[in-house]
Amino acid sequence: MAGTKRLICDAEALIEGGSGVRFMLERAGETVPAFVVRFDGIVRGYINRCAHVPVELDWLEGQFFDSSGLYLICSTHGATYHPETGQCGVWPCSGLS
Ligand code: FES
């Protein structure tokens, strides 16, 4: 519902470049998985779905960052996403034609 606020987690639970918190949200009449992480001091939220194949990104539940802690990474084929924008940066997905 537009304008409804709810608590996902305490802001202090999100550590810079660390684990994210998964949650579900309503989007266009569907319930979809989403997550929040902290990057560059700001809490950022995204739909938990790779842009290439409709799979969730986290490689373990709540683990969205690569080993550098600088990029979000898809656990399926390793595409990386800029945590500031959610835009795909490196696109190694072999699942595309
Ligand atoms: S499904 Fe995410 S990179 Fe291929």
XYZ file of C-alpha atoms and ligand atoms in Angstrom:
101
model
C 0.000 0.000 0.000
C 1.478 3.326 -1.024
C 2.583 5.511 1.836
C 2.652 2.701 4.368
C 5.797 2.570 6.458
C 7.062 -0.480 8.237
C 10.195 -1.464 10.075
C 12.415 -3.886 8.193
C 15.219 -3.942 10.751
C 17.141 -1.652 13.062
C 19.404 0.588 10.973
C 22.342 -0.403 13.198
C 21.912 -4.016 12.068
C 23.181 -3.049 8.619
C 26.957 -2.859 8.579
C 28.841 -1.164 5.749
C 29.374 -3.754 3.006
C 28.080 -6.493 5.302
C 25.098 -8.767 5.414
C 21.786 -7.542 4.115
C 18.308 -8.078 5.436
C 15.728 -9.774 3.266
C 12.065 -8.870 3.297
C 9.011 -9.169 1.074
C 7.201 -6.262 -0.513
C 4.168 -5.672 -2.654
C 4.985 -4.443 -6.133
C 2.497 -4.167 -8.999
C 0.148 -6.601 -7.287
C 2.844 -9.205 -6.591
C 4.713 -10.095 -3.443
C 8.395 -10.017 -4.356
C 11.618 -10.617 -2.417
C 13.692 -7.560 -1.626
C 16.635 -6.628 0.562
C 18.411 -3.753 2.216
C 22.160 -3.301 2.647
C 24.345 -0.446 3.819
C 26.835 1.035 1.382
C 28.706 4.341 1.524
C 26.915 5.052 4.788
C 23.446 4.845 3.294
C 20.849 2.095 3.582
C 19.854 0.980 0.090
C 17.015 -1.296 -0.883
C 16.535 -3.389 -4.008
C 14.340 -6.091 -5.442
C 16.139 -9.389 -4.880
C 16.231 -10.530 -8.475
C 18.999 -10.733 -11.026
C 18.475 -8.608 -14.127
C 19.502 -11.527 -16.334
C 17.545 -14.508 -15.093
C 14.748 -14.247 -12.495
C 16.720 -15.694 -9.582
C 17.526 -14.193 -6.203
C 20.968 -12.671 -5.829
C 22.226 -13.727 -2.408
C 24.752 -16.573 -2.319
C 23.870 -17.338 1.278
C 20.794 -15.892 2.874
C 21.461 -12.187 3.317
C 24.897 -12.263 1.636
C 24.762 -9.872 -1.300
C 28.244 -8.350 -1.517
C 31.215 -9.825 -3.323
C 34.433 -10.516 -1.428
C 35.608 -6.905 -1.882
C 32.455 -5.534 -0.265
C 32.229 -3.037 -3.126
C 29.697 -4.719 -5.402
C 26.509 -6.688 -5.084
C 26.887 -10.010 -6.841
C 24.521 -12.545 -8.335
C 25.155 -15.977 -6.892
C 24.119 -17.770 -10.074
C 26.579 -16.479 -12.683
C 28.442 -13.706 -10.909
C 27.077 -10.544 -12.502
C 27.943 -7.585 -10.308
C 25.824 -4.568 -9.486
C 26.771 -1.135 -8.257
C 25.362 -0.858 -4.736
C 24.806 2.900 -5.148
C 22.374 2.454 -8.027
C 21.580 -1.227 -8.469
C 22.796 -0.998 -12.060
C 24.642 -3.988 -13.465
C 28.347 -3.280 -13.813
C 29.898 -6.523 -15.013
C 27.805 -8.889 -16.979
C 29.235 -12.383 -17.184
C 25.866 -14.119 -17.187
C 26.002 -17.091 -19.525
C 22.247 -17.511 -19.209
C 21.607 -14.872 -21.867
C 21.254 -15.406 -25.562
S 21.390 -15.244 -13.334
Fe 22.435 -13.604 -12.386
S 24.230 -13.399 -13.509
Fe 23.163 -15.011 -14.510
